[in-house]
Amino acid sequence: MLVTAPRAYCFGLARAGLVLKKCRSGGAWMAQLPNVARGRWATLRHILHVPAQLTLVQRAWSSGSSVESVQDRQRRLMARGLPKQQVIPGVKQIIVVASGKGGVGKSTTAVNLALGLAANNLVVGLLDADVYGPSIPRMMNLRGNPELTDSNLMRPLVNFGIACMSIGFLIEEAAPIVWRGLMVMSAIERLLRKVDWGNLDYLVIDLPPGTGDVQLSISQNVPISGAVIVSTPQDIALLDAQRAAEMFRKVNVPVLGIVQNMSVFQCPKCKYEIHIFGADGAIALATKLGLDVLGDIPLHLNIRETSDKGQPIVVSHPDSPEAKAYLRLTAEVMKRLPAPHG
């Protein structure tokens, strides 16, 4: 259903969620009403103060031409307001590690993925974008304030050969961050752009849980090579993992696959295995979404203890079965990305 109107009125309709398009004749502007609005046009006209003499146009533009779909038109209009992606100087590829829900081992996965990449003789950086709950300083055994270069850029703190940056370096460990959205976005921009990352083959970004401002801003501002989704096999976690995967698809970020974390617990005495969070739920979700399963990480005491001590298992126990699970995950991620060059 198309409604012709002066330009100003159509833009008012657009603010109500409708779609604008311009007549091919160059004259009237038209706003396309969704089907649900057909019976409510009189109410909409009253609310938006649109003149009563507006006419309904039931025809397409001109015959013989293809009509742009509503979805394509919406996508084109939305793209007009998006920021232009800019590379981070010196960074060849960016990998984001995400989860829909907190507490599923996302940060632990990001840390051990970064260390696994570095074990392949690659230069790797790690950015903690979880502003409200920074974990990287503790897991990477780093503390202190970053120094500033002559160009007023922050120098990352380095451990295990990984250049790390986190808001946690700038505040006390137990201090709460009580910031509104604009302050958080400003902090993210500085962590991305005001850091002297040097030359990196990969920058691994540990995103906060969910599908909010931080995820959207990073996805729209920097070119991301791929996203890794972390989830436990639990149904509740899988619902949010699916939301995370769909969000990245909507913003055209390649989803490399899903990591099934805390998949199985083995009793250290009798070796009996139990699936505390359910069996193979993430594998089923990957199949449903047409994604790959990048890794299957067990629920093991060593992973938790080494993370809490700031000695991640990939570097502290590289020959353990748990470390090898992370190294297999790293290999699967690398297979799905172009080799760093230059």
Short mmCIF file of the C-alpha atoms (twelve columns), coordinates in Angstrom:
data_MODEL
# 
_entry.id   MODEL 
# 
loop_
_atom_site.group_PDB 
_atom_site.id 
_atom_site.type_symbol 
_atom_site.label_atom_id 
_atom_site.label_alt_id 
_atom_site.label_comp_id 
_atom_site.label_asym_id 
_atom_site.label_seq_id 
_atom_site.Cartn_x 
_atom_site.Cartn_y 
_atom_site.Cartn_z 
_atom_site.pdbx_PDB_model_num 
ATOM 1   C CA . MET A 1   0.000  0.000   0.000   1 
ATOM 2   C CA . LEU A 2   1.627  3.251   -1.120  1 
ATOM 3   C CA . VAL A 3   0.711  6.702   0.082   1 
ATOM 4   C CA . THR A 4   1.765  9.749   -1.912  1 
ATOM 5   C CA . ALA A 5   2.474  12.867  0.060   1 
ATOM 6   C CA . PRO A 6   4.712  15.902  0.235   1 
ATOM 7   C CA . ARG A 7   8.249  15.066  1.215   1 
ATOM 8   C CA . ALA A 8   7.961  16.358  4.792   1 
ATOM 9   C CA . TYR A 9   4.982  14.180  5.567   1 
ATOM 10  C CA . CYS A 10  6.617  11.086  4.143   1 
ATOM 11  C CA . PHE A 11  9.655  11.594  6.327   1 
ATOM 12  C CA . GLY A 12  7.266  11.785  9.270   1 
ATOM 13  C CA . LEU A 13  5.882  8.451   8.218   1 
ATOM 14  C CA . ALA A 14  9.398  7.076   7.917   1 
ATOM 15  C CA . ARG A 15  10.034 7.956   11.543  1 
ATOM 16  C CA . ALA A 16  7.044  5.784   12.381  1 
ATOM 17  C CA . GLY A 17  8.799  2.808   10.822  1 
ATOM 18  C CA . LEU A 18  7.540  3.073   7.272   1 
ATOM 19  C CA . VAL A 19  9.593  2.991   4.096   1 
ATOM 20  C CA . LEU A 20  10.272 5.933   1.784   1 
ATOM 21  C CA . LYS A 21  10.755 5.877   -1.930  1 
ATOM 22  C CA . LYS A 22  10.750 8.521   -4.625  1 
ATOM 23  C CA . CYS A 23  8.537  8.355   -7.677  1 
ATOM 24  C CA . ARG A 24  10.419 7.799   -10.888 1 
ATOM 25  C CA . SER A 25  8.853  10.926  -12.252 1 
ATOM 26  C CA . GLY A 26  10.810 12.878  -9.664  1 
ATOM 27  C CA . GLY A 27  7.638  14.391  -8.255  1 
ATOM 28  C CA . ALA A 28  5.803  12.939  -5.282  1 
ATOM 29  C CA . TRP A 29  7.408  11.065  -2.415  1 
ATOM 30  C CA . MET A 30  5.796  7.852   -1.302  1 
ATOM 31  C CA . ALA A 31  5.765  6.002   2.003   1 
ATOM 32  C CA . GLN A 32  5.065  2.301   1.948   1 
ATOM 33  C CA . LEU A 33  2.738  1.047   4.651   1 
ATOM 34  C CA . PRO A 34  3.102  -2.526  5.931   1 
ATOM 35  C CA . ASN A 35  0.024  -4.734  5.605   1 
ATOM 36  C CA . VAL A 36  -0.749 -4.420  9.313   1 
ATOM 37  C CA . ALA A 37  -1.227 -0.665  8.822   1 
ATOM 38  C CA . ARG A 38  -3.793 -0.893  6.029   1 
ATOM 39  C CA . GLY A 39  -6.758 -0.815  8.396   1 
ATOM 40  C CA . ARG A 40  -5.206 1.851   10.570  1 
ATOM 41  C CA . TRP A 41  -4.412 4.459   7.927   1 
ATOM 42  C CA . ALA A 42  -7.049 6.876   9.230   1 
ATOM 43  C CA . THR A 43  -5.555 6.704   12.723  1 
ATOM 44  C CA . LEU A 44  -2.014 7.143   11.415  1 
ATOM 45  C CA . ARG A 45  -3.105 10.099  9.298   1 
ATOM 46  C CA . HIS A 46  -4.635 11.738  12.358  1 
ATOM 47  C CA . ILE A 47  -1.613 11.130  14.585  1 
ATOM 48  C CA . LEU A 48  0.899  12.295  11.991  1 
ATOM 49  C CA . HIS A 49  -1.289 15.194  10.791  1 
ATOM 50  C CA . VAL A 50  -1.156 14.079  7.180   1 
ATOM 51  C CA . PRO A 51  -3.572 15.956  4.873   1 
ATOM 52  C CA . ALA A 52  -6.775 14.139  4.073   1 
ATOM 53  C CA . GLN A 53  -6.307 14.586  0.339   1 
ATOM 54  C CA . LEU A 54  -3.473 12.035  0.181   1 
ATOM 55  C CA . THR A 55  -4.169 9.498   -2.541  1 
ATOM 56  C CA . LEU A 56  -3.541 5.778   -2.461  1 
ATOM 57  C CA . VAL A 57  -1.403 4.369   -5.211  1 
ATOM 58  C CA . GLN A 58  -1.922 0.694   -5.922  1 
ATOM 59  C CA . ARG A 59  0.451  0.355   -8.859  1 
ATOM 60  C CA . ALA A 60  4.154  -0.318  -9.092  1 
ATOM 61  C CA . TRP A 61  6.523  2.293   -10.481 1 
ATOM 62  C CA . SER A 62  6.822  1.936   -14.221 1 
ATOM 63  C CA . SER A 63  6.126  -1.249  -16.125 1 
ATOM 64  C CA . GLY A 64  9.028  -3.360  -17.270 1 
ATOM 65  C CA . SER A 65  11.303 -2.422  -14.337 1 
ATOM 66  C CA . SER A 66  12.135 -4.573  -11.357 1 
ATOM 67  C CA . VAL A 67  10.650 -3.364  -8.076  1 
ATOM 68  C CA . GLU A 68  13.059 -3.163  -5.152  1 
ATOM 69  C CA . SER A 69  11.994 -5.436  -2.297  1 
ATOM 70  C CA . VAL A 70  10.999 -3.953  1.036   1 
ATOM 71  C CA . GLN A 71  13.892 -5.738  2.736   1 
ATOM 72  C CA . ASP A 72  16.444 -4.436  0.243   1 
ATOM 73  C CA . ARG A 73  15.077 -0.917  0.511   1 
ATOM 74  C CA . GLN A 74  15.175 -1.023  4.317   1 
ATOM 75  C CA . ARG A 75  18.736 -2.324  4.219   1 
ATOM 76  C CA . ARG A 76  19.784 0.428   1.825   1 
ATOM 77  C CA . LEU A 77  18.189 3.171   3.898   1 
ATOM 78  C CA . MET A 78  19.665 1.875   7.134   1 
ATOM 79  C CA . ALA A 79  23.121 1.671   5.581   1 
ATOM 80  C CA . ARG A 80  23.103 5.406   4.925   1 
ATOM 81  C CA . GLY A 81  23.542 6.145   8.620   1 
ATOM 82  C CA . LEU A 82  26.166 3.503   9.380   1 
ATOM 83  C CA . PRO A 83  29.728 4.550   10.200  1 
ATOM 84  C CA . LYS A 84  32.363 3.705   7.638   1 
ATOM 85  C CA . GLN A 85  34.622 0.858   8.717   1 
ATOM 86  C CA . GLN A 86  38.231 1.808   9.276   1 
ATOM 87  C CA . VAL A 87  41.109 -0.581  9.760   1 
ATOM 88  C CA . ILE A 88  43.202 -0.432  12.907  1 
ATOM 89  C CA . PRO A 89  46.721 0.543   11.836  1 
ATOM 90  C CA . GLY A 90  49.058 -2.440  11.874  1 
ATOM 91  C CA . VAL A 91  46.316 -5.024  12.537  1 
ATOM 92  C CA . LYS A 92  45.871 -7.531  9.714   1 
ATOM 93  C CA . GLN A 93  42.863 -9.497  10.979  1 
ATOM 94  C CA . ILE A 94  40.355 -9.184  13.798  1 
ATOM 95  C CA . ILE A 95  38.622 -12.115 15.477  1 
ATOM 96  C CA . VAL A 96  35.795 -11.463 17.925  1 
ATOM 97  C CA . VAL A 97  34.867 -13.979 20.604  1 
ATOM 98  C CA . ALA A 98  31.252 -13.616 21.665  1 
ATOM 99  C CA . SER A 99  28.475 -15.253 23.613  1 
ATOM 100 C CA . GLY A 100 24.859 -14.434 24.084  1 
ATOM 101 C CA . LYS A 101 25.014 -15.222 27.795  1 
ATOM 102 C CA . GLY A 102 27.612 -14.531 30.458  1 
ATOM 103 C CA . GLY A 103 29.332 -17.252 32.453  1 
ATOM 104 C CA . VAL A 104 29.844 -19.672 29.575  1 
ATOM 105 C CA . GLY A 105 33.654 -19.374 29.421  1 
ATOM 106 C CA . LYS A 106 33.930 -16.766 26.686  1 
ATOM 107 C CA . SER A 107 36.898 -14.892 28.182  1 
ATOM 108 C CA . THR A 108 38.735 -18.123 28.975  1 
ATOM 109 C CA . THR A 109 38.216 -19.181 25.375  1 
ATOM 110 C CA . ALA A 110 39.418 -15.811 24.042  1 
ATOM 111 C CA . VAL A 111 42.602 -15.964 26.156  1 
ATOM 112 C CA . ASN A 112 43.499 -19.509 25.178  1 
ATOM 113 C CA . LEU A 113 42.622 -18.847 21.528  1 
ATOM 114 C CA . ALA A 114 45.016 -15.882 21.508  1 
ATOM 115 C CA . LEU A 115 47.747 -18.001 23.103  1 
ATOM 116 C CA . GLY A 116 47.060 -20.803 20.636  1 
ATOM 117 C CA . LEU A 117 47.516 -18.393 17.735  1 
ATOM 118 C CA . ALA A 118 50.764 -17.126 19.259  1 
ATOM 119 C CA . ALA A 119 51.961 -20.732 19.547  1 
ATOM 120 C CA . ASN A 120 51.856 -20.817 15.730  1 
ATOM 121 C CA . ASN A 121 54.549 -18.104 15.566  1 
ATOM 122 C CA . LEU A 122 51.989 -15.370 14.945  1 
ATOM 123 C CA . VAL A 123 51.952 -11.885 16.470  1 
ATOM 124 C CA . VAL A 124 48.760 -11.569 18.473  1 
ATOM 125 C CA . GLY A 125 46.973 -8.887  20.464  1 
ATOM 126 C CA . LEU A 126 44.095 -9.295  22.916  1 
ATOM 127 C CA . LEU A 127 41.497 -6.581  23.547  1 
ATOM 128 C CA . ASP A 128 39.163 -6.843  26.517  1 
ATOM 129 C CA . ALA A 129 35.985 -5.111  25.322  1 
ATOM 130 C CA . ASP A 130 33.941 -6.293  28.306  1 
ATOM 131 C CA . VAL A 131 33.992 -2.871  29.958  1 
ATOM 132 C CA . TYR A 132 31.658 -3.724  32.835  1 
ATOM 133 C CA . GLY A 133 33.391 -6.974  33.723  1 
ATOM 134 C CA . PRO A 134 37.024 -6.996  32.510  1 
ATOM 135 C CA . SER A 135 38.630 -10.404 33.042  1 
ATOM 136 C CA . ILE A 136 41.758 -10.231 30.895  1 
ATOM 137 C CA . PRO A 137 44.014 -8.527  33.495  1 
ATOM 138 C CA . ARG A 138 43.513 -11.395 35.954  1 
ATOM 139 C CA . MET A 139 43.639 -14.185 33.380  1 
ATOM 140 C CA . MET A 140 46.775 -12.801 31.724  1 
ATOM 141 C CA . ASN A 141 48.401 -11.917 35.068  1 
ATOM 142 C CA . LEU A 142 48.791 -8.259  34.160  1 
ATOM 143 C CA . ARG A 143 48.358 -5.109  36.200  1 
ATOM 144 C CA . GLY A 144 49.472 -1.508  36.015  1 
ATOM 145 C CA . ASN A 145 48.753 1.573   33.947  1 
ATOM 146 C CA . PRO A 146 49.679 1.595   30.255  1 
ATOM 147 C CA . GLU A 147 52.400 4.022   29.276  1 
ATOM 148 C CA . LEU A 148 51.827 6.695   26.659  1 
ATOM 149 C CA . THR A 149 53.812 7.090   23.463  1 
ATOM 150 C CA . ASP A 150 54.937 10.438  22.051  1 
ATOM 151 C CA . SER A 151 51.800 10.285  19.899  1 
ATOM 152 C CA . ASN A 152 49.644 10.008  23.030  1 
ATOM 153 C CA . LEU A 153 48.764 6.380   22.308  1 
ATOM 154 C CA . MET A 154 48.556 3.771   25.067  1 
ATOM 155 C CA . ARG A 155 51.121 0.982   24.988  1 
ATOM 156 C CA . PRO A 156 49.560 -2.444  25.588  1 
ATOM 157 C CA . LEU A 157 50.767 -4.506  28.519  1 
ATOM 158 C CA . VAL A 158 52.440 -7.716  27.420  1 
ATOM 159 C CA . ASN A 159 52.596 -11.208 28.904  1 
ATOM 160 C CA . PHE A 160 53.169 -14.608 27.311  1 
ATOM 161 C CA . GLY A 161 54.009 -12.694 24.131  1 
ATOM 162 C CA . ILE A 162 50.459 -11.256 23.853  1 
ATOM 163 C CA . ALA A 163 49.874 -7.493  23.703  1 
ATOM 164 C CA . CYS A 164 46.836 -6.834  25.914  1 
ATOM 165 C CA . MET A 165 44.590 -3.851  26.504  1 
ATOM 166 C CA . SER A 166 41.701 -3.624  28.956  1 
ATOM 167 C CA . ILE A 167 39.756 -1.011  30.844  1 
ATOM 168 C CA . GLY A 168 40.801 -3.090  33.844  1 
ATOM 169 C CA . PHE A 169 44.309 -1.625  33.552  1 
ATOM 170 C CA . LEU A 170 42.903 1.840   34.204  1 
ATOM 171 C CA . ILE A 171 40.794 1.136   37.306  1 
ATOM 172 C CA . GLU A 172 41.120 -0.715  40.597  1 
ATOM 173 C CA . GLU A 173 40.404 -4.429  40.234  1 
ATOM 174 C CA . ALA A 174 37.268 -4.410  42.398  1 
ATOM 175 C CA . ALA A 175 36.025 -0.957  41.363  1 
ATOM 176 C CA . PRO A 176 32.573 -1.010  39.719  1 
ATOM 177 C CA . ILE A 177 32.165 0.727   36.392  1 
ATOM 178 C CA . VAL A 178 28.934 2.695   36.583  1 
ATOM 179 C CA . TRP A 179 28.781 4.268   33.145  1 
ATOM 180 C CA . ARG A 180 26.029 5.091   30.736  1 
ATOM 181 C CA . GLY A 181 26.126 3.939   27.134  1 
ATOM 182 C CA . LEU A 182 27.874 6.969   25.669  1 
ATOM 183 C CA . MET A 183 30.752 6.682   28.137  1 
ATOM 184 C CA . VAL A 184 31.125 2.990   27.375  1 
ATOM 185 C CA . MET A 185 31.201 3.655   23.635  1 
ATOM 186 C CA . SER A 186 33.804 6.373   24.110  1 
ATOM 187 C CA . ALA A 187 35.949 3.937   26.103  1 
ATOM 188 C CA . ILE A 188 35.623 1.269   23.393  1 
ATOM 189 C CA . GLU A 189 36.635 3.765   20.720  1 
ATOM 190 C CA . ARG A 190 39.753 4.672   22.703  1 
ATOM 191 C CA . LEU A 191 40.643 1.029   23.339  1 
ATOM 192 C CA . LEU A 192 40.436 0.409   19.604  1 
ATOM 193 C CA . ARG A 193 41.951 3.576   18.160  1 
ATOM 194 C CA . LYS A 194 44.135 5.074   20.884  1 
ATOM 195 C CA . VAL A 195 46.386 2.063   21.413  1 
ATOM 196 C CA . ASP A 196 49.764 1.470   19.809  1 
ATOM 197 C CA . TRP A 197 49.092 -2.109  18.740  1 
ATOM 198 C CA . GLY A 198 52.179 -2.301  16.556  1 
ATOM 199 C CA . ASN A 199 52.028 -4.912  13.796  1 
ATOM 200 C CA . LEU A 200 49.662 -7.764  14.608  1 
ATOM 201 C CA . ASP A 201 48.711 -10.812 12.595  1 
ATOM 202 C CA . TYR A 202 45.554 -11.185 14.694  1 
ATOM 203 C CA . LEU A 203 43.725 -9.039  17.212  1 
ATOM 204 C CA . VAL A 204 41.395 -11.158 19.345  1 
ATOM 205 C CA . ILE A 205 38.557 -9.136  20.886  1 
ATOM 206 C CA . ASP A 206 36.793 -10.494 23.953  1 
ATOM 207 C CA . LEU A 207 33.291 -9.038  23.603  1 
ATOM 208 C CA . PRO A 208 30.849 -8.598  26.485  1 
ATOM 209 C CA . PRO A 209 27.891 -10.975 26.687  1 
ATOM 210 C CA . GLY A 210 24.751 -10.157 24.762  1 
ATOM 211 C CA . THR A 211 23.968 -8.279  21.559  1 
ATOM 212 C CA . GLY A 212 24.134 -4.644  22.616  1 
ATOM 213 C CA . ASP A 213 25.852 -1.377  21.794  1 
ATOM 214 C CA . VAL A 214 29.431 -2.634  22.142  1 
ATOM 215 C CA . GLN A 215 28.967 -5.568  19.788  1 
ATOM 216 C CA . LEU A 216 27.137 -3.451  17.244  1 
ATOM 217 C CA . SER A 217 29.617 -0.576  17.385  1 
ATOM 218 C CA . ILE A 218 32.685 -2.776  16.971  1 
ATOM 219 C CA . SER A 219 31.047 -4.722  14.138  1 
ATOM 220 C CA . GLN A 220 30.225 -1.511  12.275  1 
ATOM 221 C CA . ASN A 221 33.465 0.394   12.940  1 
ATOM 222 C CA . VAL A 222 36.225 -2.118  12.205  1 
ATOM 223 C CA . PRO A 223 36.501 -4.890  9.593   1 
ATOM 224 C CA . ILE A 224 36.083 -8.216  11.382  1 
ATOM 225 C CA . SER A 225 37.461 -11.364 9.786   1 
ATOM 226 C CA . GLY A 226 35.256 -13.691 11.782  1 
ATOM 227 C CA . ALA A 227 33.231 -14.265 14.944  1 
ATOM 228 C CA . VAL A 228 33.565 -17.220 17.305  1 
ATOM 229 C CA . ILE A 229 30.427 -17.995 19.336  1 
ATOM 230 C CA . VAL A 230 30.933 -19.683 22.721  1 
ATOM 231 C CA . SER A 231 28.158 -21.561 24.505  1 
ATOM 232 C CA . THR A 232 27.584 -24.360 26.958  1 
ATOM 233 C CA . PRO A 233 25.262 -27.180 25.839  1 
ATOM 234 C CA . GLN A 234 22.522 -25.856 28.149  1 
ATOM 235 C CA . ASP A 235 19.276 -24.863 26.438  1 
ATOM 236 C CA . ILE A 236 19.118 -21.426 28.080  1 
ATOM 237 C CA . ALA A 237 22.661 -20.580 26.953  1 
ATOM 238 C CA . LEU A 238 21.960 -21.871 23.455  1 
ATOM 239 C CA . LEU A 239 19.015 -19.508 22.995  1 
ATOM 240 C CA . ASP A 240 21.302 -16.527 23.572  1 
ATOM 241 C CA . ALA A 241 24.082 -18.056 21.480  1 
ATOM 242 C CA . GLN A 242 21.662 -18.243 18.561  1 
ATOM 243 C CA . ARG A 243 20.805 -14.561 19.042  1 
ATOM 244 C CA . ALA A 244 24.503 -13.699 18.968  1 
ATOM 245 C CA . ALA A 245 25.045 -15.657 15.755  1 
ATOM 246 C CA . GLU A 246 22.042 -14.030 14.085  1 
ATOM 247 C CA . MET A 247 23.206 -10.559 15.128  1 
ATOM 248 C CA . PHE A 248 26.562 -11.047 13.417  1 
ATOM 249 C CA . ARG A 249 24.840 -12.284 10.295  1 
ATOM 250 C CA . LYS A 250 22.664 -9.167  10.232  1 
ATOM 251 C CA . VAL A 251 25.731 -6.909  10.328  1 
ATOM 252 C CA . ASN A 252 27.566 -9.019  7.725   1 
ATOM 253 C CA . VAL A 253 30.235 -10.417 10.054  1 
ATOM 254 C CA . PRO A 254 31.257 -13.982 9.095   1 
ATOM 255 C CA . VAL A 255 30.443 -16.465 11.864  1 
ATOM 256 C CA . LEU A 256 33.287 -18.973 11.900  1 
ATOM 257 C CA . GLY A 257 31.422 -21.416 14.101  1 
ATOM 258 C CA . ILE A 258 30.391 -22.400 17.612  1 
ATOM 259 C CA . VAL A 259 32.544 -23.584 20.509  1 
ATOM 260 C CA . GLN A 260 30.847 -26.064 22.821  1 
ATOM 261 C CA . ASN A 261 32.335 -25.233 26.230  1 
ATOM 262 C CA . MET A 262 32.004 -27.187 29.482  1 
ATOM 263 C CA . SER A 263 30.752 -30.086 27.409  1 
ATOM 264 C CA . VAL A 264 31.544 -32.958 29.779  1 
ATOM 265 C CA . PHE A 265 32.891 -33.478 33.291  1 
ATOM 266 C CA . GLN A 266 35.087 -36.446 34.102  1 
ATOM 267 C CA . CYS A 267 35.382 -37.593 37.703  1 
ATOM 268 C CA . PRO A 268 39.101 -37.392 38.622  1 
ATOM 269 C CA . LYS A 269 38.831 -40.593 40.685  1 
ATOM 270 C CA . CYS A 270 36.654 -43.030 38.761  1 
ATOM 271 C CA . LYS A 271 36.851 -41.321 35.332  1 
ATOM 272 C CA . TYR A 272 33.080 -41.490 34.966  1 
ATOM 273 C CA . GLU A 273 31.836 -38.837 32.541  1 
ATOM 274 C CA . ILE A 274 28.702 -36.786 33.088  1 
ATOM 275 C CA . HIS A 275 27.182 -34.067 30.903  1 
ATOM 276 C CA . ILE A 276 26.278 -31.517 33.572  1 
ATOM 277 C CA . PHE A 277 24.906 -28.947 31.122  1 
ATOM 278 C CA . GLY A 278 23.419 -31.436 28.681  1 
ATOM 279 C CA . ALA A 279 24.891 -33.435 25.831  1 
ATOM 280 C CA . ASP A 280 25.825 -31.939 22.460  1 
ATOM 281 C CA . GLY A 281 23.395 -29.010 22.579  1 
ATOM 282 C CA . ALA A 282 25.840 -26.673 20.838  1 
ATOM 283 C CA . ILE A 283 26.436 -29.263 18.148  1 
ATOM 284 C CA . ALA A 284 22.696 -29.434 17.489  1 
ATOM 285 C CA . LEU A 285 22.509 -25.623 17.335  1 
ATOM 286 C CA . ALA A 286 25.407 -25.481 14.886  1 
ATOM 287 C CA . THR A 287 23.615 -27.949 12.642  1 
ATOM 288 C CA . LYS A 288 20.411 -25.923 12.859  1 
ATOM 289 C CA . LEU A 289 22.196 -22.702 11.892  1 
ATOM 290 C CA . GLY A 290 24.399 -24.279 9.248   1 
ATOM 291 C CA . LEU A 291 27.562 -23.520 11.220  1 
ATOM 292 C CA . ASP A 292 30.655 -25.512 12.083  1 
ATOM 293 C CA . VAL A 293 31.580 -26.761 15.538  1 
ATOM 294 C CA . LEU A 294 35.029 -25.308 16.125  1 
ATOM 295 C CA . GLY A 295 35.837 -27.089 19.347  1 
ATOM 296 C CA . ASP A 296 34.594 -29.153 22.258  1 
ATOM 297 C CA . ILE A 297 36.086 -27.999 25.554  1 
ATOM 298 C CA . PRO A 298 35.571 -30.123 28.699  1 
ATOM 299 C CA . LEU A 299 34.572 -28.843 32.124  1 
ATOM 300 C CA . HIS A 300 37.830 -29.372 33.999  1 
ATOM 301 C CA . LEU A 301 39.292 -28.099 37.239  1 
ATOM 302 C CA . ASN A 302 42.648 -27.335 35.605  1 
ATOM 303 C CA . ILE A 303 41.088 -24.827 33.207  1 
ATOM 304 C CA . ARG A 304 39.446 -22.927 36.047  1 
ATOM 305 C CA . GLU A 305 42.474 -22.975 38.341  1 
ATOM 306 C CA . THR A 306 44.991 -21.894 35.730  1 
ATOM 307 C CA . SER A 307 42.720 -19.056 34.579  1 
ATOM 308 C CA . ASP A 308 42.258 -17.774 38.131  1 
ATOM 309 C CA . LYS A 309 46.017 -17.860 38.732  1 
ATOM 310 C CA . GLY A 310 46.814 -15.946 35.555  1 
ATOM 311 C CA . GLN A 311 48.579 -18.936 34.029  1 
ATOM 312 C CA . PRO A 312 46.296 -20.023 31.163  1 
ATOM 313 C CA . ILE A 313 46.328 -23.712 30.484  1 
ATOM 314 C CA . VAL A 314 47.708 -23.413 26.942  1 
ATOM 315 C CA . VAL A 315 50.968 -22.006 28.336  1 
ATOM 316 C CA . SER A 316 51.072 -23.610 31.796  1 
ATOM 317 C CA . HIS A 317 50.099 -27.172 30.767  1 
ATOM 318 C CA . PRO A 318 50.528 -27.250 26.970  1 
ATOM 319 C CA . ASP A 319 50.581 -31.049 26.795  1 
ATOM 320 C CA . SER A 320 47.407 -31.577 28.808  1 
ATOM 321 C CA . PRO A 321 44.239 -32.841 27.092  1 
ATOM 322 C CA . GLU A 322 42.524 -29.560 27.975  1 
ATOM 323 C CA . ALA A 323 45.230 -27.434 26.340  1 
ATOM 324 C CA . LYS A 324 45.140 -29.653 23.264  1 
ATOM 325 C CA . ALA A 325 41.389 -29.046 23.006  1 
ATOM 326 C CA . TYR A 326 42.094 -25.289 22.789  1 
ATOM 327 C CA . LEU A 327 44.862 -25.865 20.262  1 
ATOM 328 C CA . ARG A 328 42.483 -27.870 18.082  1 
ATOM 329 C CA . LEU A 329 40.020 -24.996 18.358  1 
ATOM 330 C CA . THR A 330 42.773 -22.610 17.249  1 
ATOM 331 C CA . ALA A 331 43.568 -24.774 14.242  1 
ATOM 332 C CA . GLU A 332 39.893 -24.815 13.207  1 
ATOM 333 C CA . VAL A 333 39.695 -21.024 13.456  1 
ATOM 334 C CA . MET A 334 42.864 -20.572 11.386  1 
ATOM 335 C CA . LYS A 335 41.546 -22.918 8.689   1 
ATOM 336 C CA . ARG A 336 38.578 -20.623 8.166   1 
ATOM 337 C CA . LEU A 337 40.586 -17.423 7.835   1 
ATOM 338 C CA . PRO A 338 42.997 -16.279 5.147   1 
ATOM 339 C CA . ALA A 339 46.623 -16.566 6.179   1 
ATOM 340 C CA . PRO A 340 48.064 -13.279 7.476   1 
ATOM 341 C CA . HIS A 341 50.188 -11.582 4.838   1 
ATOM 342 C CA . GLY A 342 52.283 -8.490  4.354   1 
# 
